[in-house]
Coordinates of C-alpha atoms in Angstrom, one line a residue:
M1 CA 7.6 -64.5 -18.6
Y2 CA 4.3 -65.5 -20.2
L3 CA 5.8 -67.1 -23.4
D4 CA 5.6 -70.7 -22.1
F5 CA 2.1 -70.2 -20.6
Y6 CA 0.6 -69.1 -24.0
G7 CA 2.9 -71.3 -26.1
F8 CA 4.6 -68.4 -27.9
T9 CA 7.9 -68.8 -29.7
E10 CA 8.6 -65.1 -29.2
K11 CA 6.9 -62.0 -27.8
P12 CA 4.1 -61.0 -30.2
F13 CA 3.8 -57.3 -29.2
T14 CA 7.3 -55.8 -28.9
I15 CA 7.5 -52.1 -29.8
T16 CA 10.8 -52.5 -31.6
P17 CA 10.4 -52.9 -35.4
N18 CA 10.7 -56.6 -36.4
P19 CA 10.5 -57.5 -40.1
R20 CA 8.8 -60.8 -39.2
F21 CA 5.8 -59.0 -37.8
I22 CA 5.3 -56.5 -40.6
F23 CA 1.6 -55.9 -41.1
F24 CA 0.4 -53.7 -44.0
S25 CA -3.0 -52.2 -43.6
K26 CA -4.8 -50.5 -46.4
I27 CA -3.3 -47.2 -45.3
H28 CA 0.3 -48.6 -45.1
K29 CA -0.1 -50.3 -48.6
E30 CA -1.1 -46.9 -50.1
A31 CA 1.8 -45.1 -48.4
F32 CA 4.2 -47.8 -49.6
A33 CA 2.8 -47.7 -53.1
L34 CA 3.1 -43.9 -53.3
L35 CA 6.8 -44.0 -52.1
L36 CA 7.7 -46.7 -54.5
Y37 CA 5.9 -44.9 -57.4
G38 CA 7.7 -41.6 -56.6
I39 CA 11.1 -43.2 -56.5
N40 CA 10.7 -45.3 -59.6
N41 CA 9.5 -42.3 -61.5
H42 CA 12.2 -39.9 -60.1
F43 CA 9.9 -37.3 -58.6
G44 CA 12.8 -35.9 -56.6
F45 CA 11.2 -35.0 -53.2
I46 CA 8.6 -37.1 -51.4
E47 CA 7.1 -36.4 -47.9
L48 CA 5.7 -39.0 -45.5
I49 CA 4.0 -37.6 -42.4
G50 CA 2.4 -39.6 -39.6
E51 CA 1.7 -39.3 -35.9
V52 CA 4.0 -41.1 -33.4
G53 CA 3.6 -44.9 -33.6
T54 CA 1.6 -45.0 -36.8
G55 CA 4.2 -47.1 -38.6
K56 CA 6.3 -44.7 -40.6
T57 CA 9.6 -46.4 -39.8
T58 CA 8.1 -49.8 -40.7
V59 CA 7.0 -48.5 -44.1
L60 CA 10.4 -47.0 -44.7
R61 CA 12.3 -50.1 -43.7
T62 CA 10.0 -52.2 -45.9
L63 CA 10.6 -49.8 -48.8
L64 CA 14.3 -50.0 -48.4
G65 CA 14.2 -53.8 -48.3
Q66 CA 12.1 -53.8 -51.5
L67 CA 14.5 -51.6 -53.5
G68 CA 17.0 -54.1 -55.0
E69 CA 20.7 -53.5 -54.7
D70 CA 21.1 -54.0 -58.5
A71 CA 18.8 -51.2 -59.3
C72 CA 19.1 -48.8 -56.3
R73 CA 21.6 -47.4 -53.9
T74 CA 19.9 -46.4 -50.6
A75 CA 20.8 -44.6 -47.4
L76 CA 18.8 -44.1 -44.2
I77 CA 19.5 -41.2 -41.9
F78 CA 17.6 -42.0 -38.7
N79 CA 18.9 -39.2 -36.4
P80 CA 18.8 -35.9 -38.3
S81 CA 19.6 -33.7 -35.3
L82 CA 22.9 -32.8 -36.9
S83 CA 24.6 -29.8 -38.3
A84 CA 24.7 -29.3 -42.1
V85 CA 28.3 -30.5 -42.2
D86 CA 27.6 -33.6 -40.0
L87 CA 24.6 -34.5 -42.1
M88 CA 26.7 -34.4 -45.3
R89 CA 29.3 -36.6 -43.7
A90 CA 26.6 -39.0 -42.6
I91 CA 25.1 -39.2 -46.0
N92 CA 28.4 -39.8 -47.7
H93 CA 29.3 -42.4 -45.1
E94 CA 26.1 -44.3 -45.8
Y95 CA 26.9 -44.4 -49.5
G96 CA 30.5 -45.5 -48.8
I97 CA 32.2 -42.4 -50.3
P98 CA 34.8 -40.1 -48.7
A99 CA 33.3 -38.4 -45.6
T100 CA 36.2 -37.0 -43.7
S101 CA 36.3 -33.4 -45.0
G102 CA 34.9 -30.6 -42.9
N103 CA 34.1 -28.5 -46.0
I104 CA 30.5 -28.8 -47.2
A105 CA 31.5 -27.9 -50.8
E106 CA 34.0 -30.8 -50.9
L107 CA 31.5 -33.3 -49.4
L108 CA 28.9 -32.2 -51.9
D109 CA 31.4 -32.5 -54.8
E110 CA 32.2 -36.1 -53.7
L111 CA 28.5 -36.9 -53.5
N112 CA 27.9 -35.4 -57.0
R113 CA 30.6 -37.6 -58.5
F114 CA 29.1 -40.6 -56.9
L115 CA 25.6 -39.8 -58.2
L116 CA 26.8 -39.3 -61.7
R117 CA 28.6 -42.7 -61.6
E118 CA 25.4 -44.4 -60.3
N119 CA 23.3 -42.6 -62.9
A120 CA 25.6 -43.8 -65.7
A121 CA 25.3 -47.3 -64.4
G122 CA 21.5 -47.0 -64.5
R123 CA 21.0 -47.2 -60.7
T124 CA 18.6 -45.0 -58.7
V125 CA 20.0 -43.3 -55.6
V126 CA 17.6 -43.0 -52.7
L127 CA 18.1 -40.9 -49.5
V128 CA 15.6 -41.5 -46.7
I129 CA 15.6 -39.1 -43.7
D130 CA 13.4 -40.2 -40.8
E131 CA 12.3 -38.0 -37.9
A132 CA 12.8 -35.1 -40.3
Q133 CA 10.7 -32.7 -38.1
N134 CA 14.0 -32.3 -36.1
L135 CA 15.9 -30.8 -39.0
A136 CA 17.1 -27.3 -38.5
P137 CA 16.3 -24.7 -41.2
D138 CA 19.9 -24.5 -42.4
V139 CA 20.1 -28.3 -42.7
L140 CA 16.9 -28.3 -44.7
E141 CA 18.5 -25.7 -47.0
Q142 CA 21.5 -28.1 -47.4
I143 CA 19.1 -30.9 -48.4
R144 CA 17.6 -28.6 -51.0
L145 CA 21.1 -28.0 -52.4
I146 CA 21.6 -31.8 -52.6
S147 CA 18.3 -32.0 -54.6
N148 CA 19.9 -29.6 -57.1
L149 CA 22.3 -32.3 -58.2
E150 CA 20.7 -33.4 -61.5
T151 CA 21.4 -33.9 -65.2
E152 CA 19.5 -32.1 -67.9
A153 CA 17.0 -34.9 -68.1
D154 CA 16.7 -36.3 -64.6
K155 CA 17.1 -36.0 -60.9
L156 CA 20.2 -37.7 -59.6
I157 CA 18.9 -38.4 -56.1
Q158 CA 15.4 -39.2 -54.7
I159 CA 14.9 -37.8 -51.2
V160 CA 12.2 -39.0 -48.8
L161 CA 11.5 -36.8 -45.8
A162 CA 9.5 -38.7 -43.1
G163 CA 8.4 -37.2 -39.8
Q164 CA 5.6 -36.3 -37.4
P165 CA 3.0 -33.6 -38.3
E166 CA 5.4 -31.0 -37.0
L167 CA 7.3 -31.6 -40.3
G168 CA 4.5 -30.2 -42.3
R169 CA 4.2 -27.1 -40.2
L170 CA 8.0 -26.6 -40.4
L171 CA 8.0 -26.8 -44.2
A172 CA 5.1 -24.4 -44.4
K173 CA 7.2 -21.6 -43.0
P174 CA 7.8 -18.8 -45.6
E175 CA 11.6 -19.1 -45.3
L176 CA 11.4 -22.8 -46.4
R177 CA 9.1 -22.3 -49.3
Q178 CA 11.8 -23.2 -51.8
I179 CA 12.1 -26.7 -50.5
N180 CA 8.4 -27.0 -49.8
Q181 CA 7.5 -26.2 -53.4
R182 CA 9.8 -29.0 -54.6
I183 CA 8.0 -31.8 -52.8
A184 CA 6.1 -33.5 -55.6
L185 CA 4.3 -36.2 -53.6
R186 CA 3.0 -36.1 -50.0
Y187 CA 1.2 -38.7 -47.9
H188 CA -0.3 -38.5 -44.4
L189 CA -0.2 -41.8 -42.7
K190 CA -3.3 -42.4 -40.6
P191 CA -3.9 -44.8 -37.7
L192 CA -5.5 -48.2 -38.3
D193 CA -9.3 -48.5 -38.4
R194 CA -11.2 -50.9 -36.1
E195 CA -11.1 -53.8 -38.5
D196 CA -7.4 -53.5 -39.3
S197 CA -6.7 -53.2 -35.6
R198 CA -8.4 -56.5 -35.0
V199 CA -6.6 -58.2 -37.9
Y200 CA -3.3 -56.6 -36.8
I201 CA -3.7 -58.3 -33.3
E202 CA -4.5 -61.7 -34.9
H203 CA -1.6 -61.3 -37.3
R204 CA 1.0 -60.8 -34.6
L205 CA -0.4 -63.6 -32.4
E206 CA -0.1 -66.0 -35.4
I207 CA 3.4 -65.0 -36.2
A208 CA 4.4 -65.6 -32.6
G209 CA 3.0 -69.1 -32.6
G210 CA -0.1 -68.3 -30.5
R211 CA -2.8 -69.1 -33.0
G212 CA -5.5 -71.2 -31.3
K213 CA -3.7 -71.0 -28.0
V214 CA -4.8 -67.5 -26.9
Q215 CA -7.9 -65.5 -27.7
F216 CA -8.5 -61.8 -27.7
T217 CA -12.3 -61.5 -27.4
A218 CA -14.3 -59.1 -29.6
S219 CA -14.7 -56.9 -26.5
A220 CA -11.0 -56.8 -25.9
C221 CA -10.3 -55.8 -29.5
R222 CA -12.9 -53.1 -29.3
W223 CA -11.5 -51.6 -26.1
I224 CA -7.9 -51.8 -27.3
Y225 CA -8.9 -50.0 -30.5
R226 CA -10.8 -47.4 -28.5
Y227 CA -7.9 -46.8 -26.1
S228 CA -5.2 -46.8 -28.7
R229 CA -7.2 -45.0 -31.4
G230 CA -5.6 -47.4 -34.0
T231 CA -2.0 -46.4 -33.3
P232 CA 0.1 -49.6 -33.7
R233 CA 2.6 -48.8 -31.1
L234 CA -0.1 -48.3 -28.4
I235 CA -1.9 -51.4 -29.6
N236 CA 1.4 -53.3 -28.9
Q237 CA 1.7 -51.9 -25.4
L238 CA -1.9 -52.6 -24.5
C239 CA -1.8 -56.1 -25.8
D240 CA 1.4 -56.9 -24.2
R241 CA 0.1 -55.7 -20.8
A242 CA -3.2 -57.5 -21.3
L243 CA -1.3 -60.8 -21.9
L244 CA 0.6 -60.2 -18.7
I245 CA -2.6 -59.6 -16.8
G246 CA -4.1 -62.8 -18.4
Y247 CA -1.0 -64.7 -17.3
T248 CA -1.3 -63.5 -13.7
E249 CA -5.0 -64.6 -13.7
N250 CA -4.2 -67.9 -15.4
S251 CA -6.5 -67.1 -18.3
R252 CA -5.8 -67.7 -22.0
K253 CA -8.8 -65.6 -23.0
I254 CA -8.1 -61.9 -23.1
T255 CA -11.3 -60.0 -22.3
G256 CA -12.4 -56.4 -22.4
R257 CA -11.7 -56.2 -18.6
F258 CA -8.1 -57.2 -19.2
A259 CA -7.8 -54.5 -21.9
T260 CA -9.2 -51.9 -19.5
L261 CA -6.8 -52.9 -16.7
A262 CA -3.9 -52.7 -19.2
F263 CA -4.9 -49.2 -20.2
R264 CA -5.1 -48.2 -16.6
D265 CA -1.7 -49.6 -15.8
I266 CA 0.1 -48.1 -18.8
M267 CA -1.6 -44.6 -18.9
L268 CA -1.8 -44.3 -15.1
K269 CA -5.3 -42.9 -15.3
P270 CA -8.9 -44.2 -15.1
A271 CA -10.0 -46.4 -17.9
R272 CA -13.1 -44.2 -18.4
P273 CA -11.7 -40.7 -18.3
F274 CA -14.0 -37.9 -17.0
R275 CA -15.9 -36.2 -19.8
P276 CA -16.8 -32.5 -19.3
L277 CA -19.6 -32.8 -21.8
L278 CA -21.5 -35.2 -19.5
L279 CA -21.3 -32.5 -16.7
V280 CA -22.5 -29.8 -19.1
G281 CA -25.4 -32.0 -20.2
A282 CA -26.4 -32.7 -16.6
V283 CA -26.3 -29.0 -15.7
I284 CA -28.5 -28.2 -18.7
I285 CA -31.1 -30.8 -17.7
L286 CA -31.1 -29.6 -14.1
C287 CA -31.6 -26.0 -15.2
A288 CA -34.5 -27.0 -17.4
L289 CA -36.1 -28.8 -14.5
L290 CA -35.7 -25.7 -12.2
L291 CA -37.2 -23.4 -14.8
S292 CA -40.2 -25.7 -15.3
I293 CA -40.9 -25.7 -11.5
I294 CA -40.5 -21.9 -11.3
F295 CA -42.6 -21.0 -14.3
G296 CA -45.0 -24.0 -14.1
Y297 CA -44.3 -25.4 -17.6
P298 CA -47.2 -27.8 -18.1
S299 CA -45.4 -30.6 -19.9
L300 CA -43.0 -31.0 -16.9
T301 CA -45.2 -30.1 -13.8
G302 CA -48.4 -31.8 -15.0
R303 CA -50.5 -28.7 -14.1
K304 CA -51.4 -25.3 -15.7
S305 CA -49.8 -22.2 -14.3
S306 CA -51.9 -19.1 -13.5
A307 CA -50.1 -17.2 -16.3
T308 CA -51.2 -19.8 -18.8
T309 CA -54.8 -19.7 -17.6
A310 CA -55.1 -16.0 -17.7
G311 CA -53.4 -15.4 -21.0
P312 CA -54.9 -15.7 -24.5
P313 CA -55.5 -19.0 -26.0
P314 CA -52.3 -20.6 -27.3
T315 CA -51.4 -20.1 -30.9
A316 CA -51.7 -23.1 -33.1
I317 CA -48.4 -24.9 -33.6
H318 CA -47.8 -25.5 -37.3
P319 CA -45.3 -28.0 -38.7
P320 CA -42.1 -26.5 -40.0
P321 CA -42.0 -25.5 -43.6
A322 CA -40.6 -28.0 -46.1
A323 CA -37.0 -27.8 -46.8
S324 CA -35.8 -25.4 -49.4
P325 CA -34.9 -27.0 -52.8
A326 CA -31.3 -25.9 -52.2
F327 CA -30.8 -28.3 -49.3
P328 CA -31.8 -31.8 -50.5
A329 CA -28.6 -32.2 -52.6
L330 CA -26.4 -31.8 -49.5
S331 CA -28.6 -34.2 -47.5
S332 CA -28.5 -36.7 -50.3
A333 CA -24.7 -36.4 -50.6
V334 CA -24.3 -37.1 -46.9
S335 CA -26.6 -40.1 -47.1
M336 CA -24.8 -41.4 -50.2
K337 CA -21.4 -41.2 -48.4
K338 CA -22.7 -43.0 -45.3
T339 CA -24.2 -45.8 -47.5
L340 CA -21.0 -46.0 -49.5
Q341 CA -19.0 -46.4 -46.2
V342 CA -21.0 -49.5 -45.4
E343 CA -20.7 -50.8 -48.9
L344 CA -16.9 -50.4 -49.1
S345 CA -16.4 -51.9 -45.6
V346 CA -17.5 -55.3 -47.1
R347 CA -15.9 -54.9 -50.5
S348 CA -12.5 -56.4 -51.4
E349 CA -10.1 -53.6 -52.5
S350 CA -8.2 -56.0 -54.8
K351 CA -11.3 -57.4 -56.4
S352 CA -12.7 -54.0 -57.1
A353 CA -9.4 -53.0 -58.7
V354 CA -9.5 -56.1 -60.9
Q355 CA -13.1 -55.3 -61.9
A356 CA -12.2 -51.7 -62.6
F357 CA -9.2 -52.5 -64.8
N358 CA -11.2 -55.2 -66.6
A359 CA -13.8 -52.7 -67.5
L360 CA -11.2 -50.8 -69.5
A361 CA -9.4 -53.8 -70.9
P362 CA -11.9 -54.3 -73.8
L363 CA -11.5 -50.6 -74.8
W364 CA -7.8 -51.3 -75.4
R365 CA -8.3 -54.8 -76.7
V366 CA -6.1 -56.4 -74.0
P367 CA -6.7 -59.5 -71.9
P368 CA -8.4 -59.1 -68.5
V369 CA -6.6 -59.5 -65.2
R370 CA -7.6 -62.6 -63.3
R371 CA -6.3 -61.7 -59.9
L372 CA -3.8 -59.5 -58.1
N373 CA -0.9 -60.5 -55.8
G374 CA -2.5 -60.2 -52.4
Y375 CA 0.9 -59.4 -50.8
S376 CA 1.5 -56.3 -53.0
P377 CA -0.1 -52.9 -52.7
V378 CA -3.0 -52.6 -55.2
I379 CA -1.8 -49.6 -57.3
P380 CA 1.7 -50.9 -58.1
E381 CA 0.3 -54.3 -58.9
I382 CA -2.4 -52.9 -61.2
R383 CA 0.4 -50.8 -62.9
R384 CA 2.5 -53.9 -63.3
Q385 CA -0.5 -55.8 -64.9
A386 CA -1.1 -52.8 -67.2
G387 CA 2.6 -52.8 -68.3
K388 CA 2.4 -56.5 -69.1
R389 CA -0.4 -55.7 -71.5
G390 CA 1.4 -52.8 -73.2
L391 CA -0.4 -50.1 -71.3
V392 CA 0.9 -47.2 -69.2
M393 CA -0.7 -46.0 -66.0
T394 CA 0.0 -42.3 -65.3
P395 CA -1.2 -40.5 -62.2
F396 CA -3.5 -37.5 -62.9
S397 CA -3.6 -34.4 -60.8
G398 CA -6.5 -32.1 -61.5
S399 CA -10.2 -31.6 -61.3
L400 CA -12.9 -34.0 -62.6
D401 CA -13.7 -31.5 -65.3
E402 CA -10.1 -31.5 -66.5
L403 CA -10.1 -35.3 -66.4
I404 CA -13.2 -35.4 -68.6
L405 CA -11.7 -32.8 -70.9
L406 CA -8.7 -35.1 -71.4
D407 CA -11.3 -37.6 -72.8
Y408 CA -9.4 -40.7 -71.8
P409 CA -10.7 -43.7 -69.8
A410 CA -9.2 -43.7 -66.3
L411 CA -9.1 -45.4 -62.9
L412 CA -10.6 -43.3 -60.0
A413 CA -10.0 -43.9 -56.3
I414 CA -13.3 -43.7 -54.4
S415 CA -13.3 -42.8 -50.7
P416 CA -16.3 -41.7 -48.7
G417 CA -14.2 -39.4 -46.6
D418 CA -13.4 -41.6 -43.6
D419 CA -10.0 -42.8 -45.0
K420 CA -10.8 -46.2 -43.8
N421 CA -12.2 -47.9 -46.9
S422 CA -11.6 -47.2 -50.5
C423 CA -11.8 -48.9 -53.9
L424 CA -11.0 -48.3 -57.6
V425 CA -13.6 -47.7 -60.3
A426 CA -13.2 -47.2 -64.0
L427 CA -14.3 -44.0 -65.6
T428 CA -15.6 -45.3 -68.9
G429 CA -17.8 -42.5 -70.2
A430 CA -18.7 -38.8 -69.8
R431 CA -21.4 -36.8 -71.5
N432 CA -23.9 -34.0 -70.8
G433 CA -22.7 -33.5 -67.2
S434 CA -22.9 -37.2 -66.3
I435 CA -20.4 -40.0 -66.1
L436 CA -20.3 -43.8 -66.5
I437 CA -18.3 -46.0 -64.1
A438 CA -17.6 -49.7 -63.5
P439 CA -18.0 -51.7 -61.3
P440 CA -21.2 -50.2 -59.9
L441 CA -21.3 -48.1 -56.8
L442 CA -24.5 -48.0 -54.7
G443 CA -26.0 -50.2 -57.4
R444 CA -25.5 -47.6 -60.1
T445 CA -23.1 -47.1 -63.0
A446 CA -24.3 -43.6 -64.0
F447 CA -23.9 -40.5 -61.8
A448 CA -24.3 -36.8 -62.3
K449 CA -20.9 -35.1 -61.8
S450 CA -22.2 -33.1 -58.9
E451 CA -23.3 -36.1 -56.9
F452 CA -20.2 -38.1 -57.8
L453 CA -17.7 -35.5 -56.7
P454 CA -18.2 -36.1 -52.9
L455 CA -17.4 -39.8 -53.4
W456 CA -14.2 -39.2 -55.3
S457 CA -10.9 -39.0 -53.4
G458 CA -9.3 -36.7 -56.0
H459 CA -6.8 -39.5 -57.1
A460 CA -6.9 -40.8 -60.6
W461 CA -4.7 -42.7 -63.1
I462 CA -4.9 -42.4 -66.9
I463 CA -4.6 -45.7 -68.8
W464 CA -3.0 -45.2 -72.2
R465 CA -0.8 -46.9 -74.8
N466 CA 2.6 -45.5 -75.7
S467 CA 2.6 -47.5 -78.9
E468 CA 5.7 -45.8 -80.3
N469 CA 7.7 -46.3 -77.0
I470 CA 8.6 -42.6 -76.9
P471 CA 10.5 -41.7 -73.7
P472 CA 8.5 -38.9 -71.9
T473 CA 11.8 -37.3 -70.8
L474 CA 13.2 -36.0 -74.1
D475 CA 14.2 -32.4 -74.2
Q476 CA 15.5 -29.8 -76.6
G477 CA 18.9 -30.9 -78.1
A478 CA 18.0 -34.6 -78.2
A479 CA 18.2 -36.5 -81.4
G480 CA 17.2 -39.9 -82.8
P481 CA 14.3 -42.1 -83.8
A482 CA 12.2 -41.2 -80.8
V483 CA 12.3 -37.5 -81.7
K484 CA 11.4 -38.3 -85.2
K485 CA 8.3 -40.2 -83.9
I486 CA 7.2 -37.2 -81.9
Q487 CA 7.6 -35.0 -85.0
G488 CA 5.5 -37.6 -87.0
L489 CA 2.7 -37.4 -84.4
L490 CA 2.8 -33.6 -84.5
R491 CA 2.5 -33.7 -88.3
K492 CA -0.5 -36.0 -88.0
A493 CA -2.0 -33.6 -85.4
G494 CA -1.9 -30.8 -88.0
F495 CA 1.6 -29.4 -87.8
T496 CA 2.3 -30.3 -91.4
G497 CA 5.1 -27.7 -91.8
L498 CA 7.3 -29.4 -89.3
R499 CA 10.2 -31.4 -90.7
A500 CA 10.6 -34.9 -89.3
N501 CA 14.4 -34.6 -89.1
G502 CA 14.9 -36.4 -85.8
L503 CA 16.3 -33.3 -84.2
Y504 CA 14.6 -31.8 -81.1
D505 CA 15.2 -28.3 -82.5
A506 CA 13.6 -25.0 -81.9
A507 CA 10.9 -25.7 -84.5
T508 CA 9.9 -28.9 -82.7
V509 CA 9.8 -27.0 -79.3
R510 CA 7.5 -24.3 -80.9
A511 CA 5.2 -27.0 -82.4
I512 CA 4.9 -28.8 -79.0
R513 CA 4.2 -25.5 -77.2
D514 CA 1.5 -24.6 -79.7
F515 CA 0.0 -28.0 -79.4
Q516 CA 0.0 -27.8 -75.6
V517 CA -1.8 -24.4 -75.8
S518 CA -4.4 -25.8 -78.2
R519 CA -5.1 -28.7 -75.8
R520 CA -4.9 -26.7 -72.6
I521 CA -1.9 -28.6 -71.3
K522 CA 0.8 -26.9 -69.2
V523 CA 3.1 -25.3 -71.7
T524 CA 6.6 -26.7 -71.3
G525 CA 7.9 -27.5 -74.8
K526 CA 8.5 -31.0 -73.7
A527 CA 6.6 -34.1 -74.7
G528 CA 5.7 -35.4 -71.3
P529 CA 3.1 -38.0 -70.5
Y530 CA 0.0 -35.7 -70.8
T531 CA 1.3 -34.3 -74.1
L532 CA 2.0 -37.8 -75.5
I533 CA -1.5 -38.8 -74.5
H534 CA -3.0 -36.0 -76.4
L535 CA -0.7 -36.5 -79.4
Y536 CA -1.7 -40.1 -79.7
K537 CA -5.3 -39.2 -79.5
A538 CA -5.0 -36.4 -82.1
A539 CA -2.9 -38.6 -84.5
N540 CA -4.9 -41.9 -84.2
S541 CA -8.4 -41.2 -83.0
A542 CA -9.8 -44.4 -84.3
A543 CA -7.6 -46.6 -82.1
T544 CA -7.9 -44.5 -79.0
P545 CA -11.0 -45.0 -76.7
R546 CA -12.7 -41.8 -75.7
L547 CA -14.9 -41.0 -72.8
S548 CA -17.2 -38.9 -75.0
E549 CA -17.7 -41.9 -77.4
A550 CA -18.7 -44.4 -74.6
G551 CA -22.2 -45.1 -73.6
K552 CA -23.9 -43.4 -76.6
G553 CA -26.5 -46.1 -76.5
D554 CA -27.1 -45.5 -72.9
R555 CA -29.1 -42.8 -71.3
L556 CA -26.8 -40.8 -69.0

């Protein structure tokens, strides 16, 4: 109706997913990066949760489009309100394998043979189940059984469960603890913040050909964000209705009034809903006035009451005592977080990531990164740049103390707690309860651990060099040059009695377990990424940068 009036080539704010209009906010980029990372590293189970209309399906469809057919085989189950047998049929059908049997065991066997073929061909099999909050418990149990299809070294299928917050509550039930404990990565997709909402509106207008032909004023964007609370689907509905109202009033400028009228039309309620708190406040003020009249409170009535005149002289009012020394730290932390929120709101996420990586590049004697691809999520792009320089970027899960104990430089994700703005900084040094970072935050490069902790999101990535190209998936029974290299590192680390025979035998497992105990690593007997990091450090300390060695000329 209004396309010709505004000069659009197509409707800019449809609620059906359209790949041409895909907009990735900071939150969506992070969700996409986590999904891609989990699949590429074969984590097995990944959970994506988000409220209705926050863009889960958009992220999933983009992910499936990103996974190349040569490297991956994908399936999307969009309507999981099925029985266990019907779900197995649907999965097999999506992969193009026999799906006519009514026997779950036969369907599972067909799927297993398919997975083994794909694994032998070097392809990753991905199963995405959207609206997973609708899954029945027995169907979830069937999905758990599917996840059991694996080789001795790897998971044969990567499963993404996506759904509304009810999915999290469903998986938290005691009877589903087996599948809940297998979920290795989780992400909660939040709504857009105010700035991303504004950019989102402009993005869709531009794609539809309306750039310079129609204007959403700052007031309109502000009210649309307030009414939608950053939910993309609601933003689309409000903007579409506001454009229709603008068309009826022959106006190409969409104002705050149009946004309010759109909200009223769509939600069928007043644009400024009644707020009980306002009534409570009014009642409190009225009561205070009545009490002042009854008891003659001087500051409100302007006269002294008889009770005040007859009584003893008023006691002198002393200022409150100074705050206890225990409280300033909390007050300071809150102030720092608020200041950081402002700082991050004007800081480029990609530029900060480049600066953080380049702070670590000299430690590993590798070239700096000039810029990142602005169309790719930051973390995968930094990981790609690290790989081009012969470095590995491994996610770290643990406390700041454990990270410092690891004694490796790392990248830290900084977030002041509002989930709207974030950035990466490099952890370059740690000593005497203080740490060194780059680039600066709040104009500082040195922080006490206690004051830095509230600023850290808890996410970190270890940057290291796998100079011997040892696969971190080797297990007992393996043989070959890679095993011999592990044995060589163990011998350099002090296990001189171990034979470097190239066999991942019981003696090698014992040596790895003993090494893990000595380094406070989870004892598995496998040379995973953390174990390799420590082995390289123990075997070749001169070539490995250490947090404890950095900044010795500085005063921390």
